[in-house]
DNA sequence: TGTTAGACCCGCCAGG
DNA sequence: ATCCTGGCGGGTCTAA
């Protein structure tokens, strides 16, 4: 499997294979989210990628779950240094993890490993400084506290999960599944993610890589107008040309204000976001359709196949054709 | 691969 | 005073 690259509105490119998974258990471990991680990464399933799954805790100490029973990890923090993915399961006791734990998380993020937090696991990332200047989220009951504790974190309470660079944070509980499947999809492509979702008996995927833009079930705060409806419209009409001026007009804002608000909300500039979404759509069409490159370029709103190739290779570090030959959906299930 | 018109982006700043 | 808005300049990027 070649390296494949995560593309993101806000940051750039993180390249990663994904085989070694370390799950960090902190006191008051949430069992459901741990179960989701085990379900996705902890089983060997015929025809699906095999992961090297390691549950770890500080000094291999047994960890009390919020349900009262204990789990006994077999690994110490050293597996974090060897992991391609470090997943932090929720911990509800509110304590800052010991410094060696924070250091291990920082080392993992610095060397480019995927770091995924579920629900209150985000607080450990915050304590480690990994959420500074990053878009992130946590369970809606805790977003205010997260933002207060870590003022540099750009907390978005209205998404199921956020990927910013190699750091992914999720709202937890059921959103853990969305975040996990998103990561699998980024790394292994939609065929694998779809097959895995079917095995788990959850909906195959939420439209492309864009589930992070689906609003969470939290009641929208009245005083916070949002660009979400406009973004949804744009996503549904990517084959059309869009400019900052036209989008700003539709949002009833001056272009300068629109651009600023756009960056605040999505972390990306309008044009960069648009190009990212066009590439995402092109990926889907490459994976799931038999359309030619010219047709895909037109559907995704690129002016020509050459333009598609330019942006695709820039963001994915591989050509559209090579991507298709690797990730084209075949009957795996 | 190189060129070029024009779109984009962002610091700056005045005004509400 | 503090925050948000939106026009301007010009360096940068895009698309043909």
PDB file of C-alpha atoms in Angstrom, chain A residues 18-248:
ATOM      1  CA  UNK A  18      -1.078   2.934   9.485  1.00  0.00           C
ATOM      2  CA  UNK A  19      -0.414  -0.414  11.059  1.00  0.00           C
ATOM      3  CA  UNK A  20       0.709   0.129  14.631  1.00  0.00           C
ATOM      4  CA  UNK A  21      -2.045   1.465  16.852  1.00  0.00           C
ATOM      5  CA  UNK A  22      -1.480   2.475  20.454  1.00  0.00           C
ATOM      6  CA  UNK A  23      -4.520   3.210  22.589  1.00  0.00           C
ATOM      7  CA  UNK A  24      -3.844   5.219  25.691  1.00  0.00           C
ATOM      8  CA  UNK A  25      -6.045   4.395  28.655  1.00  0.00           C
ATOM      9  CA  UNK A  26      -6.412   7.066  31.304  1.00  0.00           C
ATOM     10  CA  UNK A  27      -8.236   6.770  34.632  1.00  0.00           C
ATOM     11  CA  UNK A  28     -12.026   6.707  34.409  1.00  0.00           C
ATOM     12  CA  UNK A  29     -11.715   5.187  30.994  1.00  0.00           C
ATOM     13  CA  UNK A  30     -14.886   5.316  28.903  1.00  0.00           C
ATOM     14  CA  UNK A  31     -15.777   1.823  27.787  1.00  0.00           C
ATOM     15  CA  UNK A  32     -17.858   2.578  24.723  1.00  0.00           C
ATOM     16  CA  UNK A  33     -15.149   4.587  22.962  1.00  0.00           C
ATOM     17  CA  UNK A  34     -12.548   1.999  23.881  1.00  0.00           C
ATOM     18  CA  UNK A  35     -14.884  -0.534  22.304  1.00  0.00           C
ATOM     19  CA  UNK A  36     -15.083   1.511  19.118  1.00  0.00           C
ATOM     20  CA  UNK A  37     -11.296   1.583  18.871  1.00  0.00           C
ATOM     21  CA  UNK A  38     -11.136  -2.157  19.461  1.00  0.00           C
ATOM     22  CA  UNK A  39     -13.865  -2.682  16.896  1.00  0.00           C
ATOM     23  CA  UNK A  40     -12.026  -0.702  14.242  1.00  0.00           C
ATOM     24  CA  UNK A  41      -8.386  -1.407  15.005  1.00  0.00           C
ATOM     25  CA  UNK A  42      -8.343  -4.307  17.435  1.00  0.00           C
ATOM     26  CA  UNK A  43      -9.801  -7.119  15.384  1.00  0.00           C
ATOM     27  CA  UNK A  44      -8.279  -8.973  12.544  1.00  0.00           C
ATOM     28  CA  UNK A  45     -10.904  -9.187   9.850  1.00  0.00           C
ATOM     29  CA  UNK A  46     -10.496 -11.247   6.751  1.00  0.00           C
ATOM     30  CA  UNK A  47      -9.861  -9.065   3.724  1.00  0.00           C
ATOM     31  CA  UNK A  48      -9.294  -5.926   5.757  1.00  0.00           C
ATOM     32  CA  UNK A  49      -6.100  -4.300   6.968  1.00  0.00           C
ATOM     33  CA  UNK A  50      -4.455  -5.870   9.944  1.00  0.00           C
ATOM     34  CA  UNK A  51      -3.370  -3.622  12.778  1.00  0.00           C
ATOM     35  CA  UNK A  52      -0.895  -4.101  15.530  1.00  0.00           C
ATOM     36  CA  UNK A  53      -3.100  -3.057  18.437  1.00  0.00           C
ATOM     37  CA  UNK A  54      -1.674  -2.164  21.830  1.00  0.00           C
ATOM     38  CA  UNK A  55      -3.569  -0.895  24.840  1.00  0.00           C
ATOM     39  CA  UNK A  56      -1.260   1.033  27.113  1.00  0.00           C
ATOM     40  CA  UNK A  57      -1.278   3.033  30.302  1.00  0.00           C
ATOM     41  CA  UNK A  58       1.204   4.948  32.405  1.00  0.00           C
ATOM     42  CA  UNK A  59       3.512   2.332  33.988  1.00  0.00           C
ATOM     43  CA  UNK A  60       1.099  -0.354  32.790  1.00  0.00           C
ATOM     44  CA  UNK A  61      -1.089   0.495  35.722  1.00  0.00           C
ATOM     45  CA  UNK A  62      -4.547  -1.097  35.714  1.00  0.00           C
ATOM     46  CA  UNK A  63      -7.086   1.550  34.813  1.00  0.00           C
ATOM     47  CA  UNK A  64     -10.465   1.942  36.402  1.00  0.00           C
ATOM     48  CA  UNK A  65     -13.287   2.396  33.922  1.00  0.00           C
ATOM     49  CA  UNK A  66     -16.186   4.742  34.496  1.00  0.00           C
ATOM     50  CA  UNK A  67     -18.311   1.606  34.803  1.00  0.00           C
ATOM     51  CA  UNK A  68     -16.331   0.538  37.844  1.00  0.00           C
ATOM     52  CA  UNK A  69     -14.417  -2.468  36.575  1.00  0.00           C
ATOM     53  CA  UNK A  70     -10.739  -2.368  35.718  1.00  0.00           C
ATOM     54  CA  UNK A  71      -8.801  -3.051  32.558  1.00  0.00           C
ATOM     55  CA  UNK A  72      -5.182  -4.116  32.651  1.00  0.00           C
ATOM     56  CA  UNK A  73      -3.168  -2.804  29.709  1.00  0.00           C
ATOM     57  CA  UNK A  74      -0.236  -4.952  28.730  1.00  0.00           C
ATOM     58  CA  UNK A  75       1.901  -2.076  27.550  1.00  0.00           C
ATOM     59  CA  UNK A  76       3.658   0.929  28.948  1.00  0.00           C
ATOM     60  CA  UNK A  77       3.994   4.300  27.225  1.00  0.00           C
ATOM     61  CA  UNK A  78       6.840   3.074  25.048  1.00  0.00           C
ATOM     62  CA  UNK A  79       4.381   1.701  22.478  1.00  0.00           C
ATOM     63  CA  UNK A  80       3.341   5.292  21.833  1.00  0.00           C
ATOM     64  CA  UNK A  81       6.783   5.995  20.419  1.00  0.00           C
ATOM     65  CA  UNK A  82       6.416   3.180  17.923  1.00  0.00           C
ATOM     66  CA  UNK A  83       2.814   3.811  16.912  1.00  0.00           C
ATOM     67  CA  UNK A  84       1.500   5.157  13.626  1.00  0.00           C
ATOM     68  CA  UNK A  85      -1.701   6.095  15.416  1.00  0.00           C
ATOM     69  CA  UNK A  86      -2.025   7.132  19.029  1.00  0.00           C
ATOM     70  CA  UNK A  87      -5.647   7.097  20.148  1.00  0.00           C
ATOM     71  CA  UNK A  88      -6.595   8.711  23.441  1.00  0.00           C
ATOM     72  CA  UNK A  89      -9.732   7.202  24.923  1.00  0.00           C
ATOM     73  CA  UNK A  90     -11.952   9.438  27.047  1.00  0.00           C
ATOM     74  CA  UNK A  91     -11.122  10.002  30.665  1.00  0.00           C
ATOM     75  CA  UNK A  92     -13.689  11.744  32.778  1.00  0.00           C
ATOM     76  CA  UNK A  93     -11.834  12.342  35.989  1.00  0.00           C
ATOM     77  CA  UNK A  94     -10.604  15.748  34.928  1.00  0.00           C
ATOM     78  CA  UNK A  95      -7.047  15.200  36.066  1.00  0.00           C
ATOM     79  CA  UNK A  96      -4.132  16.245  33.928  1.00  0.00           C
ATOM     80  CA  UNK A  97      -2.173  13.151  32.945  1.00  0.00           C
ATOM     81  CA  UNK A  98       1.343  12.768  34.360  1.00  0.00           C
ATOM     82  CA  UNK A  99       4.079  14.631  32.506  1.00  0.00           C
ATOM     83  CA  UNK A 100       5.593  11.493  30.911  1.00  0.00           C
ATOM     84  CA  UNK A 101       2.226  10.850  29.258  1.00  0.00           C
ATOM     85  CA  UNK A 102       2.097  14.393  27.883  1.00  0.00           C
ATOM     86  CA  UNK A 103       5.654  14.118  26.629  1.00  0.00           C
ATOM     87  CA  UNK A 104       4.856  10.869  24.843  1.00  0.00           C
ATOM     88  CA  UNK A 105       1.867  12.484  23.143  1.00  0.00           C
ATOM     89  CA  UNK A 106       3.978  15.444  22.069  1.00  0.00           C
ATOM     90  CA  UNK A 107       6.674  13.204  20.645  1.00  0.00           C
ATOM     91  CA  UNK A 108       4.076  11.271  18.676  1.00  0.00           C
ATOM     92  CA  UNK A 109       2.538  14.397  17.214  1.00  0.00           C
ATOM     93  CA  UNK A 110       5.914  15.952  16.454  1.00  0.00           C
ATOM     94  CA  UNK A 111       7.137  13.014  14.435  1.00  0.00           C
ATOM     95  CA  UNK A 112       3.904  13.082  12.421  1.00  0.00           C
ATOM     96  CA  UNK A 113       2.036  10.107  13.842  1.00  0.00           C
ATOM     97  CA  UNK A 114      -1.721  10.317  13.747  1.00  0.00           C
ATOM     98  CA  UNK A 115      -3.100  11.425  17.089  1.00  0.00           C
ATOM     99  CA  UNK A 116      -6.795  10.801  17.671  1.00  0.00           C
ATOM    100  CA  UNK A 117      -8.735  11.804  20.741  1.00  0.00           C
ATOM    101  CA  UNK A 118     -12.250  10.739  21.528  1.00  0.00           C
ATOM    102  CA  UNK A 119     -14.579  12.849  23.644  1.00  0.00           C
ATOM    103  CA  UNK A 120     -12.763  14.023  26.795  1.00  0.00           C
ATOM    104  CA  UNK A 121      -9.531  12.514  25.518  1.00  0.00           C
ATOM    105  CA  UNK A 122      -9.113  15.936  23.948  1.00  0.00           C
ATOM    106  CA  UNK A 123      -8.208  17.338  27.379  1.00  0.00           C
ATOM    107  CA  UNK A 124      -5.068  15.228  27.445  1.00  0.00           C
ATOM    108  CA  UNK A 125      -4.121  16.623  24.034  1.00  0.00           C
ATOM    109  CA  UNK A 126      -4.843  20.113  25.305  1.00  0.00           C
ATOM    110  CA  UNK A 127      -2.644  19.588  28.352  1.00  0.00           C
ATOM    111  CA  UNK A 128       0.122  18.398  26.042  1.00  0.00           C
ATOM    112  CA  UNK A 129      -0.243  21.587  24.020  1.00  0.00           C
ATOM    113  CA  UNK A 130      -1.285  19.723  20.903  1.00  0.00           C
ATOM    114  CA  UNK A 131      -4.457  21.744  20.455  1.00  0.00           C
ATOM    115  CA  UNK A 132      -2.714  25.113  20.355  1.00  0.00           C
ATOM    116  CA  UNK A 133      -3.724  26.890  17.155  1.00  0.00           C
ATOM    117  CA  UNK A 134      -5.507  23.760  16.005  1.00  0.00           C
ATOM    118  CA  UNK A 135      -9.132  23.267  15.175  1.00  0.00           C
ATOM    119  CA  UNK A 136     -10.536  20.680  17.538  1.00  0.00           C
ATOM    120  CA  UNK A 137     -13.647  19.472  19.270  1.00  0.00           C
ATOM    121  CA  UNK A 138     -14.899  17.339  22.126  1.00  0.00           C
ATOM    122  CA  UNK A 139     -18.264  16.293  23.504  1.00  0.00           C
ATOM    123  CA  UNK A 140     -20.625  19.276  23.488  1.00  0.00           C
ATOM    124  CA  UNK A 141     -20.984  19.149  27.249  1.00  0.00           C
ATOM    125  CA  UNK A 142     -17.282  19.903  27.565  1.00  0.00           C
ATOM    126  CA  UNK A 143     -16.478  22.263  24.705  1.00  0.00           C
ATOM    127  CA  UNK A 144     -16.714  25.394  26.858  1.00  0.00           C
ATOM    128  CA  UNK A 145     -14.402  23.963  29.477  1.00  0.00           C
ATOM    129  CA  UNK A 146     -11.913  22.858  26.841  1.00  0.00           C
ATOM    130  CA  UNK A 147     -11.870  26.335  25.322  1.00  0.00           C
ATOM    131  CA  UNK A 148     -11.446  27.929  28.753  1.00  0.00           C
ATOM    132  CA  UNK A 149      -8.613  25.644  29.810  1.00  0.00           C
ATOM    133  CA  UNK A 150      -6.749  25.914  26.523  1.00  0.00           C
ATOM    134  CA  UNK A 151      -7.433  29.366  25.078  1.00  0.00           C
ATOM    135  CA  UNK A 152      -5.187  28.784  22.074  1.00  0.00           C
ATOM    136  CA  UNK A 153      -7.284  25.822  20.955  1.00  0.00           C
ATOM    137  CA  UNK A 154      -9.809  26.582  18.240  1.00  0.00           C
ATOM    138  CA  UNK A 155     -12.708  24.601  19.622  1.00  0.00           C
ATOM    139  CA  UNK A 156     -15.604  23.913  17.287  1.00  0.00           C
ATOM    140  CA  UNK A 157     -18.629  22.621  19.197  1.00  0.00           C
ATOM    141  CA  UNK A 158     -20.716  21.974  16.124  1.00  0.00           C
ATOM    142  CA  UNK A 159     -18.960  19.146  14.375  1.00  0.00           C
ATOM    143  CA  UNK A 160     -18.747  15.407  14.861  1.00  0.00           C
ATOM    144  CA  UNK A 161     -15.004  15.493  14.531  1.00  0.00           C
ATOM    145  CA  UNK A 162     -12.214  17.687  13.233  1.00  0.00           C
ATOM    146  CA  UNK A 163      -8.995  16.742  11.532  1.00  0.00           C
ATOM    147  CA  UNK A 164      -6.293  19.359  11.689  1.00  0.00           C
ATOM    148  CA  UNK A 165      -2.991  18.129  10.364  1.00  0.00           C
ATOM    149  CA  UNK A 166      -2.216  14.800  11.975  1.00  0.00           C
ATOM    150  CA  UNK A 167      -4.366  15.556  15.011  1.00  0.00           C
ATOM    151  CA  UNK A 168      -7.977  14.414  14.972  1.00  0.00           C
ATOM    152  CA  UNK A 169     -10.402  15.156  17.766  1.00  0.00           C
ATOM    153  CA  UNK A 170     -13.913  13.782  17.941  1.00  0.00           C
ATOM    154  CA  UNK A 171     -17.059  14.533  19.869  1.00  0.00           C
ATOM    155  CA  UNK A 172     -17.005  11.044  21.237  1.00  0.00           C
ATOM    156  CA  UNK A 173     -19.617   8.374  21.739  1.00  0.00           C
ATOM    157  CA  UNK A 174     -21.138   7.664  18.330  1.00  0.00           C
ATOM    158  CA  UNK A 175     -18.980  10.292  16.651  1.00  0.00           C
ATOM    159  CA  UNK A 176     -16.017   8.102  17.551  1.00  0.00           C
ATOM    160  CA  UNK A 177     -17.178   5.770  14.809  1.00  0.00           C
ATOM    161  CA  UNK A 178     -17.321   8.605  12.289  1.00  0.00           C
ATOM    162  CA  UNK A 179     -13.863   9.780  13.238  1.00  0.00           C
ATOM    163  CA  UNK A 180     -12.403   6.289  13.154  1.00  0.00           C
ATOM    164  CA  UNK A 181     -13.922   5.516   9.777  1.00  0.00           C
ATOM    165  CA  UNK A 182     -12.739   8.860   8.475  1.00  0.00           C
ATOM    166  CA  UNK A 183      -9.192   7.981   9.434  1.00  0.00           C
ATOM    167  CA  UNK A 184      -9.457   4.542   7.856  1.00  0.00           C
ATOM    168  CA  UNK A 185     -10.832   6.132   4.741  1.00  0.00           C
ATOM    169  CA  UNK A 186      -8.019   8.653   4.555  1.00  0.00           C
ATOM    170  CA  UNK A 187      -5.374   5.990   4.941  1.00  0.00           C
ATOM    171  CA  UNK A 188      -6.824   2.990   3.146  1.00  0.00           C
ATOM    172  CA  UNK A 189      -9.409   4.500   0.823  1.00  0.00           C
ATOM    173  CA  UNK A 190     -13.147   4.219   0.655  1.00  0.00           C
ATOM    174  CA  UNK A 191     -13.326   0.569  -0.324  1.00  0.00           C
ATOM    175  CA  UNK A 192     -11.771  -0.500   2.940  1.00  0.00           C
ATOM    176  CA  UNK A 193     -13.728   2.033   4.982  1.00  0.00           C
ATOM    177  CA  UNK A 194     -16.972   0.933   3.373  1.00  0.00           C
ATOM    178  CA  UNK A 195     -16.244  -2.740   3.935  1.00  0.00           C
ATOM    179  CA  UNK A 196     -15.343  -2.076   7.544  1.00  0.00           C
ATOM    180  CA  UNK A 197     -18.507  -0.052   8.096  1.00  0.00           C
ATOM    181  CA  UNK A 198     -20.597  -2.882   6.712  1.00  0.00           C
ATOM    182  CA  UNK A 199     -18.958  -5.327   9.066  1.00  0.00           C
ATOM    183  CA  UNK A 200     -19.765  -2.977  11.897  1.00  0.00           C
ATOM    184  CA  UNK A 201     -23.307  -2.540  10.602  1.00  0.00           C
ATOM    185  CA  UNK A 202     -23.147   1.221  10.470  1.00  0.00           C
ATOM    186  CA  UNK A 203     -23.905   3.405   7.434  1.00  0.00           C
ATOM    187  CA  UNK A 204     -21.048   2.920   4.947  1.00  0.00           C
ATOM    188  CA  UNK A 205     -19.906   6.474   5.061  1.00  0.00           C
ATOM    189  CA  UNK A 206     -21.166   9.953   5.337  1.00  0.00           C
ATOM    190  CA  UNK A 207     -20.668  11.689   2.084  1.00  0.00           C
ATOM    191  CA  UNK A 208     -17.012  11.612   1.202  1.00  0.00           C
ATOM    192  CA  UNK A 209     -14.567  12.982   3.665  1.00  0.00           C
ATOM    193  CA  UNK A 210     -16.910  15.704   4.649  1.00  0.00           C
ATOM    194  CA  UNK A 211     -18.612  14.290   7.691  1.00  0.00           C
ATOM    195  CA  UNK A 212     -16.676  16.799   9.703  1.00  0.00           C
ATOM    196  CA  UNK A 213     -18.951  19.422   8.243  1.00  0.00           C
ATOM    197  CA  UNK A 214     -22.118  17.709   9.318  1.00  0.00           C
ATOM    198  CA  UNK A 215     -23.462  19.522  12.284  1.00  0.00           C
ATOM    199  CA  UNK A 216     -23.628  17.632  15.503  1.00  0.00           C
ATOM    200  CA  UNK A 217     -26.967  17.107  17.238  1.00  0.00           C
ATOM    201  CA  UNK A 218     -26.287  20.018  19.543  1.00  0.00           C
ATOM    202  CA  UNK A 219     -28.881  22.729  19.334  1.00  0.00           C
ATOM    203  CA  UNK A 220     -27.379  25.543  17.333  1.00  0.00           C
ATOM    204  CA  UNK A 221     -26.645  28.578  19.409  1.00  0.00           C
ATOM    205  CA  UNK A 222     -28.969  31.304  18.314  1.00  0.00           C
ATOM    206  CA  UNK A 223     -26.436  34.103  18.337  1.00  0.00           C
ATOM    207  CA  UNK A 224     -23.930  32.247  16.184  1.00  0.00           C
ATOM    208  CA  UNK A 225     -24.745  32.598  12.533  1.00  0.00           C
ATOM    209  CA  UNK A 226     -22.771  30.215  10.428  1.00  0.00           C
ATOM    210  CA  UNK A 227     -21.563  29.600   6.927  1.00  0.00           C
ATOM    211  CA  UNK A 228     -22.643  25.964   7.067  1.00  0.00           C
ATOM    212  CA  UNK A 229     -25.694  26.268   4.788  1.00  0.00           C
ATOM    213  CA  UNK A 230     -23.649  28.096   2.196  1.00  0.00           C
ATOM    214  CA  UNK A 231     -20.888  25.515   2.384  1.00  0.00           C
ATOM    215  CA  UNK A 232     -23.444  22.758   1.921  1.00  0.00           C
ATOM    216  CA  UNK A 233     -24.760  24.534  -1.178  1.00  0.00           C
ATOM    217  CA  UNK A 234     -21.284  24.868  -2.566  1.00  0.00           C
ATOM    218  CA  UNK A 235     -20.524  21.208  -1.928  1.00  0.00           C
ATOM    219  CA  UNK A 236     -23.628  20.309  -3.908  1.00  0.00           C
ATOM    220  CA  UNK A 237     -22.540  22.438  -6.845  1.00  0.00           C
ATOM    221  CA  UNK A 238     -18.809  21.938  -7.056  1.00  0.00           C
ATOM    222  CA  UNK A 239     -19.080  21.613 -10.817  1.00  0.00           C
ATOM    223  CA  UNK A 240     -19.990  25.296 -10.949  1.00  0.00           C
ATOM    224  CA  UNK A 241     -17.445  28.079 -10.724  1.00  0.00           C
ATOM    225  CA  UNK A 242     -17.323  29.835  -7.376  1.00  0.00           C
ATOM    226  CA  UNK A 243     -15.454  32.999  -6.546  1.00  0.00           C
ATOM    227  CA  UNK A 244     -14.951  34.862  -3.336  1.00  0.00           C
ATOM    228  CA  UNK A 245     -17.077  37.703  -4.639  1.00  0.00           C
ATOM    229  CA  UNK A 246     -20.067  35.536  -5.553  1.00  0.00           C
ATOM    230  CA  UNK A 247     -19.880  33.559  -2.317  1.00  0.00           C
ATOM    231  CA  UNK A 248     -19.618  36.737  -0.286  1.00  0.00           C
TER     232      UNK A 248
END
